[in-house]
C-alpha atoms as a printed R data frame, in Angstrom:
   type eleno elety resid chain resno       x       y      z
1  ATOM     1    CA   MET     A     1  -7.486 -25.410  3.958
2  ATOM     2    CA   ILE     A     2  -6.502 -22.017  5.387
3  ATOM     3    CA   THR     A     3  -4.786 -19.577  3.036
4  ATOM     4    CA   GLN     A     4  -3.185 -16.315  4.092
5  ATOM     5    CA   ILE     A     5  -2.482 -13.475  1.698
6  ATOM     6    CA   VAL     A     6  -0.257 -10.536  2.578
7  ATOM     7    CA   VAL     A     7  -1.638  -7.286  1.143
8  ATOM     8    CA   PRO     A     8   0.517  -4.122  1.099
9  ATOM     9    CA   ALA     A     9  -1.148  -1.225  2.939
10 ATOM    10    CA   ALA     A    10  -1.402   0.802 -0.264
11 ATOM    11    CA   ARG     A    11  -3.515  -1.979 -1.867
12 ATOM    12    CA   VAL     A    12  -6.036  -2.422  0.959
13 ATOM    13    CA   ALA     A    13  -9.453  -1.269 -0.289
14 ATOM    14    CA   VAL     A    14 -12.992  -0.871  1.018
15 ATOM    15    CA   ASP     A    15 -15.198  -4.002  0.639
16 ATOM    16    CA   GLN     A    16 -12.280  -6.445  0.572
17 ATOM    17    CA   ILE     A    17 -12.933  -9.521  2.725
18 ATOM    18    CA   VAL     A    18 -10.156  -9.833  5.298
19 ATOM    19    CA   ASP     A    19 -11.319 -13.094  6.928
20 ATOM    20    CA   ASN     A    20 -14.075 -15.400  5.634
21 ATOM    21    CA   ARG     A    21 -14.009 -18.015  8.405
22 ATOM    22    CA   ASN     A    22 -17.366 -16.728  9.691
23 ATOM    23    CA   ALA     A    23 -19.417 -17.282  6.522
24 ATOM    24    CA   VAL     A    24 -22.460 -15.420  7.850
25 ATOM    25    CA   GLU     A    25 -20.540 -12.249  8.768
26 ATOM    26    CA   PRO     A    26 -16.979 -12.151  7.400
27 ATOM    27    CA   LEU     A    27 -14.529  -9.440  8.405
28 ATOM    28    CA   VAL     A    28 -14.583  -6.713  5.738
29 ATOM    29    CA   VAL     A    29 -12.584  -3.529  5.179
30 ATOM    30    CA   THR     A    30 -15.075  -0.689  5.709
31 ATOM    31    CA   SER     A    31 -12.809   2.354  5.655
32 ATOM    32    CA   VAL     A    32  -9.379   3.275  4.315
33 ATOM    33    CA   GLU     A    33  -8.018   6.778  4.807
34 ATOM    34    CA   ALA     A    34  -4.548   7.715  3.625
35 ATOM    35    CA   PHE     A    35  -2.681  10.794  4.730
36 ATOM    36    CA   GLY     A    36   0.833  12.065  4.275
37 ATOM    37    CA   HIS     A    37   3.109  13.743  6.767
38 ATOM    38    CA   PHE     A    38   6.624  14.839  5.815
39 ATOM    39    CA   GLY     A    39   6.596  12.533  2.796
40 ATOM    40    CA   GLU     A    40   5.492   9.445  4.722
41 ATOM    41    CA   VAL     A    41   2.076   7.960  3.892
42 ATOM    42    CA   THR     A    42   0.016   6.401  6.687
43 ATOM    43    CA   TYR     A    43  -3.237   4.449  6.237
44 ATOM    44    CA   HIS     A    44  -6.047   4.330  8.816
45 ATOM    45    CA   ILE     A    45  -8.010   1.125  8.158
46 ATOM    46    CA   ALA     A    46 -11.280  -0.001  9.771
47 ATOM    47    CA   ILE     A    47 -12.359  -3.646  9.634
48 ATOM    48    CA   SER     A    48 -15.941  -4.541 10.478
49 ATOM    49    CA   ARG     A    49 -18.217  -7.508 10.974
50 ATOM    50    CA   GLY     A    50 -21.790  -6.652 10.067
51 ATOM    51    CA   ASP     A    51 -22.398  -3.050 11.120
52 ATOM    52    CA   CYS     A    52 -19.826  -3.053 13.943
53 ATOM    53    CA   VAL     A    53 -16.180  -1.986 13.655
54 ATOM    54    CA   VAL     A    54 -14.116  -4.808 15.152
55 ATOM    55    CA   TYR     A    55 -10.581  -3.549 14.483
56 ATOM    56    CA   THR     A    56  -8.855  -0.368 13.472
57 ATOM    57    CA   VAL     A    57  -5.249  -0.268 12.424
58 ATOM    58    CA   GLU     A    58  -2.768   2.364 11.346
59 ATOM    59    CA   LEU     A    59  -0.217   1.134  8.816
60 ATOM    60    CA   LYS     A    60   2.646   3.051  7.277
61 ATOM    61    CA   ASP     A    61   3.493   2.742  3.591
62 ATOM    62    CA   GLY     A    62   5.514  -0.451  3.205
63 ATOM    63    CA   HIS     A    63   3.602  -2.286  5.937
64 ATOM    64    CA   SER     A    64   1.011  -4.945  5.127
65 ATOM    65    CA   LEU     A    65  -2.214  -6.573  6.324
66 ATOM    66    CA   THR     A    66  -2.695 -10.354  6.271
67 ATOM    67    CA   TYR     A    67  -6.001 -11.669  4.915
68 ATOM    68    CA   THR     A    68  -7.143 -15.166  5.960
69 ATOM    69    CA   TYR     A    69  -9.355 -17.363  3.801
70 ATOM    70    CA   GLU     A    70 -10.809 -20.799  4.428
71 ATOM    71    CA   SER     A    71 -11.545 -23.031  1.435
72 ATOM    72    CA   GLU     A    72 -15.007 -24.561  1.107
73 ATOM    73    CA   GLY     A    73 -13.720 -28.121  1.465
74 ATOM    74    CA   THR     A    74 -12.401 -27.611  5.021
75 ATOM    75    CA   LYS     A    75 -15.487 -26.301  6.795
């Protein structure tokens, strides 16, 4: 069974697993940097598999990132 969880940008943290469908090398948050500009907070997020950055994303406060998990019984 596939489960998706919506995580607000402000709650994304380093070492969280974003996608576990590749059990050997899941996608993991490896960097979160927040900065403010004129009262608006923006988050730079890097997601990696192993030692390689696969995605980077810039999310504003109030935006979210969707995590995807696969249950053991469906593999």
